[in-house]
Short mmCIF file of C-alpha atoms in Angstrom, two decimals:
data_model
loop_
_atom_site.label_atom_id
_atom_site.label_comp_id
_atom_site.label_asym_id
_atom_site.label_seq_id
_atom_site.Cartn_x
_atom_site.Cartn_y
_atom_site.Cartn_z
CA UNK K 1311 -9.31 26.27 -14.28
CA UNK K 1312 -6.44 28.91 -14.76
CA UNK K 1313 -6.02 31.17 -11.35
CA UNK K 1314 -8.18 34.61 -12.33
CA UNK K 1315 -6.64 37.17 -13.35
CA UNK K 1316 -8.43 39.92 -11.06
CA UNK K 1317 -8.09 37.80 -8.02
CA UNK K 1318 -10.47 38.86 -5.29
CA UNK K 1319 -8.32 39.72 -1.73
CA UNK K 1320 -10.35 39.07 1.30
CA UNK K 1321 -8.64 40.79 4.85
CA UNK K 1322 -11.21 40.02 7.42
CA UNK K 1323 -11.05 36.32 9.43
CA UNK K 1324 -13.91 35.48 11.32
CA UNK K 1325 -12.67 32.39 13.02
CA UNK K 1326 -9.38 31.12 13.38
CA UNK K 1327 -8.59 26.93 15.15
CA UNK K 1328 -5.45 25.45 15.25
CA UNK K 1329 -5.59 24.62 11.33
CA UNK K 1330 -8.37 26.28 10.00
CA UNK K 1331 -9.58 30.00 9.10
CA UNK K 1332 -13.58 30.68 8.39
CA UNK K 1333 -14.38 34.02 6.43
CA UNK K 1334 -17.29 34.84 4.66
CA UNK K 1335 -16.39 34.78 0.69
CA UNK K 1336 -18.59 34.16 -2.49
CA UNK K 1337 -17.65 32.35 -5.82
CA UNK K 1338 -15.01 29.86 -4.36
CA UNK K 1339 -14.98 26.29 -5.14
CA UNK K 1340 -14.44 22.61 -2.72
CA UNK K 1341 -11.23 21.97 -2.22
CA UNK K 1342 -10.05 25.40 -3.87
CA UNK K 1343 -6.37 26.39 -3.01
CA UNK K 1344 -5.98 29.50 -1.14
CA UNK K 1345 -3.21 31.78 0.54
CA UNK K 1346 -3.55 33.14 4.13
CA UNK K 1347 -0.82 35.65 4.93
CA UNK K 1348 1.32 33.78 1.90
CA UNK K 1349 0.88 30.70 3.55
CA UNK K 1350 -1.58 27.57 1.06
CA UNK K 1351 -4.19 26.92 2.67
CA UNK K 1352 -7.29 24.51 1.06
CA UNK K 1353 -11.15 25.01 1.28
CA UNK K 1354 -12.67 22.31 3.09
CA UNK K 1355 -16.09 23.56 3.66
CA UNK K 1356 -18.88 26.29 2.32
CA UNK K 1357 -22.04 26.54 3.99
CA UNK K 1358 -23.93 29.35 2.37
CA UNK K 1359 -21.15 32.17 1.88
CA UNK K 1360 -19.37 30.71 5.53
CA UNK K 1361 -15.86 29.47 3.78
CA UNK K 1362 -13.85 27.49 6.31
CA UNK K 1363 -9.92 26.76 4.95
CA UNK K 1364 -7.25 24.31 6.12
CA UNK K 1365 -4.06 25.80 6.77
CA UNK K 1366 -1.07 23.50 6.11
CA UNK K 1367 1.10 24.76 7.84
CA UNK K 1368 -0.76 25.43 10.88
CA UNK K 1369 -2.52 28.78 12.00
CA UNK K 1370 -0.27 30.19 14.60
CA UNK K 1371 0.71 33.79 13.74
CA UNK K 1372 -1.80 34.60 11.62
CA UNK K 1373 -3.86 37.38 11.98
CA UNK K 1374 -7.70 38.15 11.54
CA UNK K 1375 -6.88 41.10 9.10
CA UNK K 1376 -4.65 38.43 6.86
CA UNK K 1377 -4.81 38.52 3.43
CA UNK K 1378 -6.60 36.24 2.23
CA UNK K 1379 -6.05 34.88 -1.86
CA UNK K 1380 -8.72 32.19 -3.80
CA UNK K 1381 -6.23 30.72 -6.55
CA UNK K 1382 -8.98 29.56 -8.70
CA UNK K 1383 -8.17 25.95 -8.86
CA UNK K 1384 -7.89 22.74 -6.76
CA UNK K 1385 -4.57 21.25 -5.94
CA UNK K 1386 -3.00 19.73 -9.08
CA UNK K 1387 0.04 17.98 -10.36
CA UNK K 1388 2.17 18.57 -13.59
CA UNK K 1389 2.18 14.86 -15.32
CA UNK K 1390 4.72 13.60 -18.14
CA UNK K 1391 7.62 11.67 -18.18
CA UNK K 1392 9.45 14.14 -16.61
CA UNK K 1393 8.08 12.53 -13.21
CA UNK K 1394 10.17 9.46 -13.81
CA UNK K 1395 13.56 8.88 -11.32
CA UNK K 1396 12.02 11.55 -9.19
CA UNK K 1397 11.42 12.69 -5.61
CA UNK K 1398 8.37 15.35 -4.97
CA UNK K 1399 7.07 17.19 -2.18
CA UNK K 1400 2.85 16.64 -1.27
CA UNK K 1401 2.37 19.64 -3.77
CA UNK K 1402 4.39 17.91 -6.49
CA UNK K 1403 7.25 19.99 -6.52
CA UNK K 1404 10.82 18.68 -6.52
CA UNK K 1405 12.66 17.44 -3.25
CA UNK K 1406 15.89 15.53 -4.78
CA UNK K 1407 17.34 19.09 -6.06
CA UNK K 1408 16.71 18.50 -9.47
CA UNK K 1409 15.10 21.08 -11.88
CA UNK K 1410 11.01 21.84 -11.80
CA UNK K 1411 8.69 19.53 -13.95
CA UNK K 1412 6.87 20.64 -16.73
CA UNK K 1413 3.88 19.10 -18.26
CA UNK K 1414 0.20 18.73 -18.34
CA UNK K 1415 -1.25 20.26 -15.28
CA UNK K 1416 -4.32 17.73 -13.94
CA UNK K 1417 -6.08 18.48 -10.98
CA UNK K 1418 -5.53 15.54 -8.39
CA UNK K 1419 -7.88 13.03 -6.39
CA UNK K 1420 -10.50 13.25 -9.13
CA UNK K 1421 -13.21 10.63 -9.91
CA UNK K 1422 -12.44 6.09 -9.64
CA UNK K 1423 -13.06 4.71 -13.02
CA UNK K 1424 -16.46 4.00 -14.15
CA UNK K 1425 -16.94 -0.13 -13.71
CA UNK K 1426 -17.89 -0.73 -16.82
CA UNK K 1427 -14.63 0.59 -18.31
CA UNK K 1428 -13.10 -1.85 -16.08
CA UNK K 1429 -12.23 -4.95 -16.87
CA UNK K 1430 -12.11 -8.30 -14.60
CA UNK K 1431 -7.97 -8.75 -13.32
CA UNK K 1432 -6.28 -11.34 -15.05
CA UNK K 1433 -2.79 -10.65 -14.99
CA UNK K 1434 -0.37 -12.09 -12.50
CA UNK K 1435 1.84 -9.24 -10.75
CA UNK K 1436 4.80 -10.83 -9.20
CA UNK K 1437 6.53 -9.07 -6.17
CA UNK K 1438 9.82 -11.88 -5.77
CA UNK K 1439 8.60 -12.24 -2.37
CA UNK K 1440 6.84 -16.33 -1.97
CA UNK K 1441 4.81 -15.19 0.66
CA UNK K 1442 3.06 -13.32 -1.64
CA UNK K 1443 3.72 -14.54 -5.14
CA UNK K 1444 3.29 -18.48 -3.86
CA UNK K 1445 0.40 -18.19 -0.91
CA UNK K 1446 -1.10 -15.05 -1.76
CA UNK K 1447 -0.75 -14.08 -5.50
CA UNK K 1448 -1.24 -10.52 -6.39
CA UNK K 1449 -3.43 -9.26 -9.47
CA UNK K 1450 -2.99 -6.00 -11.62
CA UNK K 1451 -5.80 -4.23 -10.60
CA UNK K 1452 -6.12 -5.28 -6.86
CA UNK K 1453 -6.09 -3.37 -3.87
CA UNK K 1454 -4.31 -4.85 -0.80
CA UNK K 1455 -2.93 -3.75 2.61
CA UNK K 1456 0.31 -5.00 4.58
CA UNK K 1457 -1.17 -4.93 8.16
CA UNK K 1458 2.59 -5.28 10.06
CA UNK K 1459 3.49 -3.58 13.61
CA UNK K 1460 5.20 -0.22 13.92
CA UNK K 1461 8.56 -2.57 14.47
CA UNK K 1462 8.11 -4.49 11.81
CA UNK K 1463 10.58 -3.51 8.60
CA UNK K 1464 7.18 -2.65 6.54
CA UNK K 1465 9.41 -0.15 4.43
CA UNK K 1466 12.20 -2.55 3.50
CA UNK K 1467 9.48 -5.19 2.22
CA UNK K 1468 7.35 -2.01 0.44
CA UNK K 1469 11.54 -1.08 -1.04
CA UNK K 1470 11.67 -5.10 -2.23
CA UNK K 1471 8.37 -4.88 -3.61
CA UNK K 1472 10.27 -1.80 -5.52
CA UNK K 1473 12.89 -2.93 -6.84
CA UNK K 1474 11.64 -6.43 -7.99
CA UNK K 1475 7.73 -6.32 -9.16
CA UNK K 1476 7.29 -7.02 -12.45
CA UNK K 1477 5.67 -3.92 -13.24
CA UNK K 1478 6.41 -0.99 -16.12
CA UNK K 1479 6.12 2.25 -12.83
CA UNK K 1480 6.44 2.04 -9.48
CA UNK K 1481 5.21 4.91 -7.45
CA UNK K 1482 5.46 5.58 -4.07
CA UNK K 1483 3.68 7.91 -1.65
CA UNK K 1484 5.56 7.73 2.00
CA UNK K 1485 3.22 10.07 4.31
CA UNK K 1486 4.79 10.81 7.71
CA UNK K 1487 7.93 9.24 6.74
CA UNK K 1488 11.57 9.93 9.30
CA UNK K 1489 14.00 11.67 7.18
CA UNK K 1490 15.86 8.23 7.41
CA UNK K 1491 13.17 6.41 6.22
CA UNK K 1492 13.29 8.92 3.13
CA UNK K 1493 17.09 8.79 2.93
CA UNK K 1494 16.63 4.57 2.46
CA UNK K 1495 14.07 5.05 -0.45
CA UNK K 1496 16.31 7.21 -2.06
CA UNK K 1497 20.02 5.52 -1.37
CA UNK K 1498 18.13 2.16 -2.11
CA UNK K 1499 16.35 2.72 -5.57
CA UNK K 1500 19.38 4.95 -6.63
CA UNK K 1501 21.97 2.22 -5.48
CA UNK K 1502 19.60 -0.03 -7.51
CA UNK K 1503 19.68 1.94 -10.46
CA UNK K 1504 15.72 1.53 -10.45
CA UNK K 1505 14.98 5.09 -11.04
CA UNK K 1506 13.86 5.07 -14.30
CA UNK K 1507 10.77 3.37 -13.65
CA UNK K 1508 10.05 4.73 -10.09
CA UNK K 1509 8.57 8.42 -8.74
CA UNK K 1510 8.34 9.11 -5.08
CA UNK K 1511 5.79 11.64 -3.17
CA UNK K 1512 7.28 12.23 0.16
CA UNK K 1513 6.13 13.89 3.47
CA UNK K 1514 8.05 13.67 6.26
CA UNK K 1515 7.75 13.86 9.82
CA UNK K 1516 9.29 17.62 9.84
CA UNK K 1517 6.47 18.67 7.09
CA UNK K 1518 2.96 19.81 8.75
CA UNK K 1519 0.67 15.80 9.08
CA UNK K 1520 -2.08 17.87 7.11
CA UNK K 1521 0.09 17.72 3.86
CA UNK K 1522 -0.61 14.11 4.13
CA UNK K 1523 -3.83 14.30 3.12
CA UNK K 1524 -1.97 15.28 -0.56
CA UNK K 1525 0.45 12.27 -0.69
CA UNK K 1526 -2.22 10.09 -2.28
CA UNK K 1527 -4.27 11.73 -4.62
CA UNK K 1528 -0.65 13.07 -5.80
CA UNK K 1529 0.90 9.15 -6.40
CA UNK K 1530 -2.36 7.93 -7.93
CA UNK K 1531 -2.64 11.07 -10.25
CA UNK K 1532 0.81 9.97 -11.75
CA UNK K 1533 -0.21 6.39 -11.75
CA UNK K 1534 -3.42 7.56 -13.75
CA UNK K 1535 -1.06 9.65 -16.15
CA UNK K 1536 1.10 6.71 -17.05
CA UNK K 1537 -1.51 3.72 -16.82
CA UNK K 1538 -4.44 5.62 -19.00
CA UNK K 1539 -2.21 7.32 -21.42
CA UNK K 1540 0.76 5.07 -21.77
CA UNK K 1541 -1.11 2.07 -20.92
CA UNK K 1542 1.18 0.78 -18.54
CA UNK K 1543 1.36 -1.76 -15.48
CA UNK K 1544 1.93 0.94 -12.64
CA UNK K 1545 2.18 -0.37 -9.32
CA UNK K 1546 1.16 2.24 -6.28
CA UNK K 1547 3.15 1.63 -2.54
CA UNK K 1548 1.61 3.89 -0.18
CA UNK K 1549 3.36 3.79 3.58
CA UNK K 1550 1.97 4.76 5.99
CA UNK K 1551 -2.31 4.47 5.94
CA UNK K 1552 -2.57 4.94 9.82
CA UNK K 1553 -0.60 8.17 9.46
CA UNK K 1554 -2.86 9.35 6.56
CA UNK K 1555 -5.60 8.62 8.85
CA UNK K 1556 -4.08 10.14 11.78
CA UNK K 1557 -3.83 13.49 9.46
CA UNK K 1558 -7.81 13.08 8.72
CA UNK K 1559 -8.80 12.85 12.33
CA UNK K 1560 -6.64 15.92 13.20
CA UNK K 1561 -8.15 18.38 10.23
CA UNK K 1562 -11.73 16.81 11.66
CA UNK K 1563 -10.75 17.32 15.78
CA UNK K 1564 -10.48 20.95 14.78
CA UNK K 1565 -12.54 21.48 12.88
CA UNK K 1566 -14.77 20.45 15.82
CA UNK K 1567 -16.38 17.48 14.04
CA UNK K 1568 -17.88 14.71 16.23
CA UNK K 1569 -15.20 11.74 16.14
CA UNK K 1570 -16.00 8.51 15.59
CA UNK K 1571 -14.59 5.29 16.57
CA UNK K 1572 -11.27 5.72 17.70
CA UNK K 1573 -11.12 9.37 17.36
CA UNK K 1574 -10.95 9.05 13.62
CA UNK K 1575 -13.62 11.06 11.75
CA UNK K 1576 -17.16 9.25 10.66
CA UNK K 1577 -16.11 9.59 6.71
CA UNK K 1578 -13.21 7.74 7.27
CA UNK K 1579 -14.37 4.70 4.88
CA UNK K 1580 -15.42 6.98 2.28
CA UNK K 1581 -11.77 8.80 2.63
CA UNK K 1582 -9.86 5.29 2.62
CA UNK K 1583 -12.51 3.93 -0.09
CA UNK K 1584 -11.89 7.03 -2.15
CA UNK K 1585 -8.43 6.03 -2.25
CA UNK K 1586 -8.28 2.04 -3.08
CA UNK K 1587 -11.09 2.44 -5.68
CA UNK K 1588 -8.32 3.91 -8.19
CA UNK K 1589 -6.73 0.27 -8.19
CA UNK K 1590 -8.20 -0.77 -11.88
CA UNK K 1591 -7.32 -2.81 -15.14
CA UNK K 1592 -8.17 -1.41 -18.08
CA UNK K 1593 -9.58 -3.25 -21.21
CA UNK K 1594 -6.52 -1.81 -23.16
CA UNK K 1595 -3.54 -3.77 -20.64
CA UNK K 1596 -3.00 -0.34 -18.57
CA UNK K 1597 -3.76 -0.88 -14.75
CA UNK K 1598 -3.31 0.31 -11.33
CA UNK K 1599 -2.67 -1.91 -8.32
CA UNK K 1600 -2.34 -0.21 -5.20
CA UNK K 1601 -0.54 -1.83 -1.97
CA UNK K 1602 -0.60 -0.13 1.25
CA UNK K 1603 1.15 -0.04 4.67
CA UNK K 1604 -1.45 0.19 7.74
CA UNK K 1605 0.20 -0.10 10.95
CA UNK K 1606 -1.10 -1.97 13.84
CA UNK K 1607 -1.34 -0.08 17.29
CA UNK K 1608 -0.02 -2.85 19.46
CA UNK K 1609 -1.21 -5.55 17.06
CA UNK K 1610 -4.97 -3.99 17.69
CA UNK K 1611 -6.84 -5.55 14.52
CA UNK K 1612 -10.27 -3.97 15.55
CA UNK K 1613 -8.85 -0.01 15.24
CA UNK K 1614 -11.04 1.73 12.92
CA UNK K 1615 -7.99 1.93 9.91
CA UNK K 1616 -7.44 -1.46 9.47
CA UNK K 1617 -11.43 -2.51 10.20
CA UNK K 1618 -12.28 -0.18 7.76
CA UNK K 1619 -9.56 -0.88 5.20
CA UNK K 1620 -10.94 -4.64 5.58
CA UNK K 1621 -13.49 -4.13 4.31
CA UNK K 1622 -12.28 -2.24 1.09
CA UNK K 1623 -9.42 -4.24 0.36
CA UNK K 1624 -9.41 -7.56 -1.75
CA UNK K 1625 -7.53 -9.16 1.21
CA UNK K 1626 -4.82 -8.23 3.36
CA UNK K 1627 -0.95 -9.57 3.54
CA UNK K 1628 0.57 -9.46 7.78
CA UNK K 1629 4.09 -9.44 8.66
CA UNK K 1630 5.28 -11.23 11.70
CA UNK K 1631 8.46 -12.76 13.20
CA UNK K 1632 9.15 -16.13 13.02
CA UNK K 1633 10.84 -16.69 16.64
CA UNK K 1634 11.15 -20.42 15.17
CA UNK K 1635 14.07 -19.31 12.24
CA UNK K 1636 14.64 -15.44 14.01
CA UNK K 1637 12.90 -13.57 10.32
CA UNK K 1638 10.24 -11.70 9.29
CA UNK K 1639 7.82 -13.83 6.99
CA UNK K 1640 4.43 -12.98 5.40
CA UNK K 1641 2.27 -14.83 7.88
CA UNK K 1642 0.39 -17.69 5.76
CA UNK K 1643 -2.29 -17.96 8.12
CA UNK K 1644 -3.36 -14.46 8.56
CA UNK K 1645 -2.64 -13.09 5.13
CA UNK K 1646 -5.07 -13.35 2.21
CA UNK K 1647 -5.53 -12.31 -1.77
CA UNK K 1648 -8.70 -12.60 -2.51
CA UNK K 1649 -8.19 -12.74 -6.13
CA UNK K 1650 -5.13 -15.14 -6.84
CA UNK K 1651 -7.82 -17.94 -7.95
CA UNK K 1652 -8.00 -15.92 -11.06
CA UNK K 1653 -3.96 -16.89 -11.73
CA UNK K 1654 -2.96 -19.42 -9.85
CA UNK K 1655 -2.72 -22.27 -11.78
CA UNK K 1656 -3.95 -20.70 -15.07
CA UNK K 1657 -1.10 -17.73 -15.43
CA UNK K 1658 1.46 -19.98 -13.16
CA UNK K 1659 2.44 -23.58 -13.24
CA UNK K 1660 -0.32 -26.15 -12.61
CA UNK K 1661 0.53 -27.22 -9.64
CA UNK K 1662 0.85 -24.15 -8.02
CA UNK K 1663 -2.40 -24.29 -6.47
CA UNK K 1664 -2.13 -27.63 -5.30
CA UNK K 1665 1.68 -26.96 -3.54
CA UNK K 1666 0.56 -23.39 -1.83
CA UNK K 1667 -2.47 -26.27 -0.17
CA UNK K 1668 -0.24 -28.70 0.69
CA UNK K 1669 2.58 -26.22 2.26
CA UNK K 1670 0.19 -24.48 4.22
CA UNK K 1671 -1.43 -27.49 5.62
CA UNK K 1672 1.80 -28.88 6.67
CA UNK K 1673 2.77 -25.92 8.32
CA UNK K 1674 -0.35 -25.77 10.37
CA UNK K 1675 0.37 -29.38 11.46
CA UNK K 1676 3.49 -27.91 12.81
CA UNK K 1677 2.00 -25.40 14.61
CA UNK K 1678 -0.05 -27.65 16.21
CA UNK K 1679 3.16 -29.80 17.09
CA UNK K 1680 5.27 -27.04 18.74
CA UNK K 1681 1.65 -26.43 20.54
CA UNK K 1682 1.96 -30.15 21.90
CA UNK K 1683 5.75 -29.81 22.22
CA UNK K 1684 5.05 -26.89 24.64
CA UNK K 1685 2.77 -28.58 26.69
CA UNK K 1686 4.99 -31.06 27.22
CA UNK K 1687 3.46 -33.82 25.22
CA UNK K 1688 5.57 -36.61 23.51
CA UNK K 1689 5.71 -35.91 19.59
CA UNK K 1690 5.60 -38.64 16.86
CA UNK K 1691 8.00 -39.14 14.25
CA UNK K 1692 5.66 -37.11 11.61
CA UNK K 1693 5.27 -33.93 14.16
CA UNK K 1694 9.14 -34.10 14.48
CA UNK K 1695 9.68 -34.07 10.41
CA UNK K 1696 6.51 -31.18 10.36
CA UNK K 1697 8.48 -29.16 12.68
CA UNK K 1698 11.99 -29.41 10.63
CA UNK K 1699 9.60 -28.92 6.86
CA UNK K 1700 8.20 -25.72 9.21
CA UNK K 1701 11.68 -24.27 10.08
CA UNK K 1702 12.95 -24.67 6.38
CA UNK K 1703 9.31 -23.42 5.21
CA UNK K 1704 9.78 -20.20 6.78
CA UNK K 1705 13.51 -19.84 5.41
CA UNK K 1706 13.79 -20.16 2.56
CA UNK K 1707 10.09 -19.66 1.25
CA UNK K 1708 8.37 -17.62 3.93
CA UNK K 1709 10.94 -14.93 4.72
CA UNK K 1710 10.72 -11.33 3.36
CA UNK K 1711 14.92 -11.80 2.19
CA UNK K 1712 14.00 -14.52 -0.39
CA UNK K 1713 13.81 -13.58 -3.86
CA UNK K 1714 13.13 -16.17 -6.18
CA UNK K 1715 10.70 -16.40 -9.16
CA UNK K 1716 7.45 -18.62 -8.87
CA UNK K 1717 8.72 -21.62 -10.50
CA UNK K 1718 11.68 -21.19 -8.43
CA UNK K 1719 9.55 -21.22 -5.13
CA UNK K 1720 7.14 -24.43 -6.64
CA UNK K 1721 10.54 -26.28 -7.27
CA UNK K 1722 11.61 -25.20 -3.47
CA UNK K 1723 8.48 -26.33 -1.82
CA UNK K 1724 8.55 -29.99 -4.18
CA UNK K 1725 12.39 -30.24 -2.63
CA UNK K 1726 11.24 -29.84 0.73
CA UNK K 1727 7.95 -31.63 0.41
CA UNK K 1728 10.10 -34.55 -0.91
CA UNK K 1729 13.19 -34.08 1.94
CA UNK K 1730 10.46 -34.60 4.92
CA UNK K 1731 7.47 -36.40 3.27
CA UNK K 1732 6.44 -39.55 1.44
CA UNK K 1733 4.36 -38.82 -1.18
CA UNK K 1734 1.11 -39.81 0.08
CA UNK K 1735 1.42 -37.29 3.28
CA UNK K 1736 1.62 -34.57 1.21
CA UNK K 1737 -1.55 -35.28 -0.42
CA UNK K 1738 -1.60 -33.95 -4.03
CA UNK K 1739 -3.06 -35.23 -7.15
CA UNK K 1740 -0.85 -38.24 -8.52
CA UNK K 1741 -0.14 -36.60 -11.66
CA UNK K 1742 1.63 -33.82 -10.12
CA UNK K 1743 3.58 -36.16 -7.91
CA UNK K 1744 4.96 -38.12 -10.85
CA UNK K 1745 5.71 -34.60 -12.86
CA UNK K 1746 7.32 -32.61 -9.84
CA UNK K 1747 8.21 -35.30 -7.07
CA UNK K 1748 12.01 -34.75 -7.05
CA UNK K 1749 13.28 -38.42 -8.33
CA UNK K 1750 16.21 -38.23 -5.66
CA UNK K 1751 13.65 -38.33 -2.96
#
């Protein structure tokens, strides 16, 4: 809806919080944008003619005489293909000092897809990484969260992911990011020369949290643009969940809503949900697969963000240090697609299911030889050769730094299966083992 032309100017502020005005107005939409004293502000309740607005920049300074503006419309985004190579602000406009976008304007954090235009994920999305393309295959379509500590390098892995998915867009939406984790992004996809197939929607740490809130609805518009009417493979990295959480519970605190657990506010599924439900593939090849960064406060599992993104998510991939080889790997006993049955094996070589088994099994027999190593228990000759398959395991499949295609990582596991093993420890069919068992073994 175009802004109206006789705009109606409303001076008189009932109640003013830290973030939000309340006036009494008539004809204004949800979500409607707004100006208070020049400053955007969004509508984010109505009860009866009682209009309550979030300011994004905060409220302090303004008065109760302030003008305030209705724009006519919700927050929106221009789309095209002028977005590609970019770097936007939460309202879409430019940040890397190029020129303004033009295009279609589209209103932002509309409707999920209707299921029955979706269509059941079949098509493998590979990431480089083997502790996700070779324990816990990704699908287009899917919807899955790296749970990692606030140490952990979740940006460098979500800047991998980047550079080396096998997907036609990349978009990224960094909310609460340090100007040097924005500076990385940049330097590293423009150092890359990936820019022609990735847009960025950035809010930092010196932008108000509640512009946050924008980050997503902004990447996923984009991804809807490009998967929909292009019909394209777009993949959507969203860092940091907890801090777009952290940005709901603050508009809700004062707005003097009741929290719920953990302070966060009680629609807080529905607002994640609202969010991973754009992850879709289309009949006609065009999807959306989302993967998102939820911090851990100190390793806390049960918080409300990551219980609740559980529970929405088709699995979940956890980053953790290996003290064992001193790097991060994607933990194969914590981490989980829930989907990669639908591939593995049928879009990937046909062993791979059977290898992923067997690596993981041996690797939990090593963990439960360092447990018996540490409690000072004498090891046998197969916990000793466990323990060395473990250490080589984590470095050069495991680790975040390896990038190797699948059959790359299925020929690395059969190397080190056949370095440490005999052939009937490993336990795999015995037509694989005469196909991949390397012959200088």
């Amino acid at each position: 809806m175009a802004a109206k032309a006789f705009q109606k100017i409303y001076t008189k502020i009932e109640n003013i919080t830290k973030a939000t005005c309340m006036l009494r107005a008539t004809g204004v939409g949800n979500e409607e944008l707004a100006t208070i004293g020049g400053r955007l502000a969004q509508v984010v309740r109505i009860m009866g003619d009682e209009v309550t607005l979030q300011v994004f920049g905060g409220t302090e300074g303004i008065p109760t005489n302030a003008e305030v503006i209705f724009l006519g419309k919700a927050p929106s985004l221009q789309v095209g293909d002028q977005l590609i190579g970019r770097f936007f602000n939460a309202y879409g406009e430019p940040i890397d000092g190029g020129p303004a976008v033009t295009g279609r304007e589209v209103e932002i954090g509309g409707p999920s897809v209707n299921p029955v235009r979706r269509e059941q994920p079949s098509e493998l999305i590979a990431t480089g990484i083997a502790g996700i393309d070779l324990n816990n295959t990704l699908v287009t379509g899917q919807k899955i969260p790296f749970f990692a500590d606030p140490d952990q390098p979740f940006n460098e892995v979500m800047a991998m992911v980047a550079l080396r998915a096998k997907s036609d867009k990349i978009i990224l939406g960094g909310m609460g990011m340090t100007n040097d984790d924005y500076l990385f992004f940049k330097n590293t996809f423009s150092n890359a020369g990936a820019l022609d197939r990735i847009i960025s929607f950035i809010n930092t740490t010196e932008d108000p949290s509640v512009e946050r809130l924008l980050i997503p609805d902004m990447a996923l518009t984009a991804a809807e643009y490009f998967s929909v009417e292009k019909k394209e493979k777009v993949l959507v990295l969203l860092t940091d969940m907890t801090n777009y959480a952290d940005a709901l519970a603050i508009v809700s605190n004062r707005m003097d809503q009741i929290p719920s657990k953990d302070s966060m506010p009680g629609s807080l599924y529905s607002d994640l949900a609202k969010i991973y439900e754009k992850a879709v593939q289309f009949p006609d090849g065009g999807s959306i697969t989302i993967i998102a960064v939820t911090t851990l406060s100190g390793g806390d599992i049960t918080h409300a963000v990551p219980d609740n993104t559980g529970y929405i998510t088709e699995g979940q991939l956890y980053l953790r240090r290996d003290s064992n080889v001193g790097k991060v790997i994607i933990d194969p006993f914590r981490s989980l697609s829930r989907l990669k049955q639908l591939v593995i094996g049928k879009k990937t070589r046909e062993d791979h299911p059977q290898v992923m088994n067997a690596a993981v099994r041996l690797f939990s027999d090593a963990a439960g030889a360092q447990t018996k190593q540490e409690n000072g228990f004498d090891l046998t000759d197969y916990d000793e050769r466990t323990l060395r398959f473990a250490a080589d395991y984590s470095r050069h499949l495991l680790a975040i730094d390896v990038n190797v295609d699948i059959e790359g990582m299925l020929d690395t596991a059969w190397g080190l299966f056949g370095k440490y093993f005999r052939p009937a420890e490993v336990n795999i069919k015995q037509s694989l083992i005469d196909t991949y068992w390397p012959k200088e073994a």
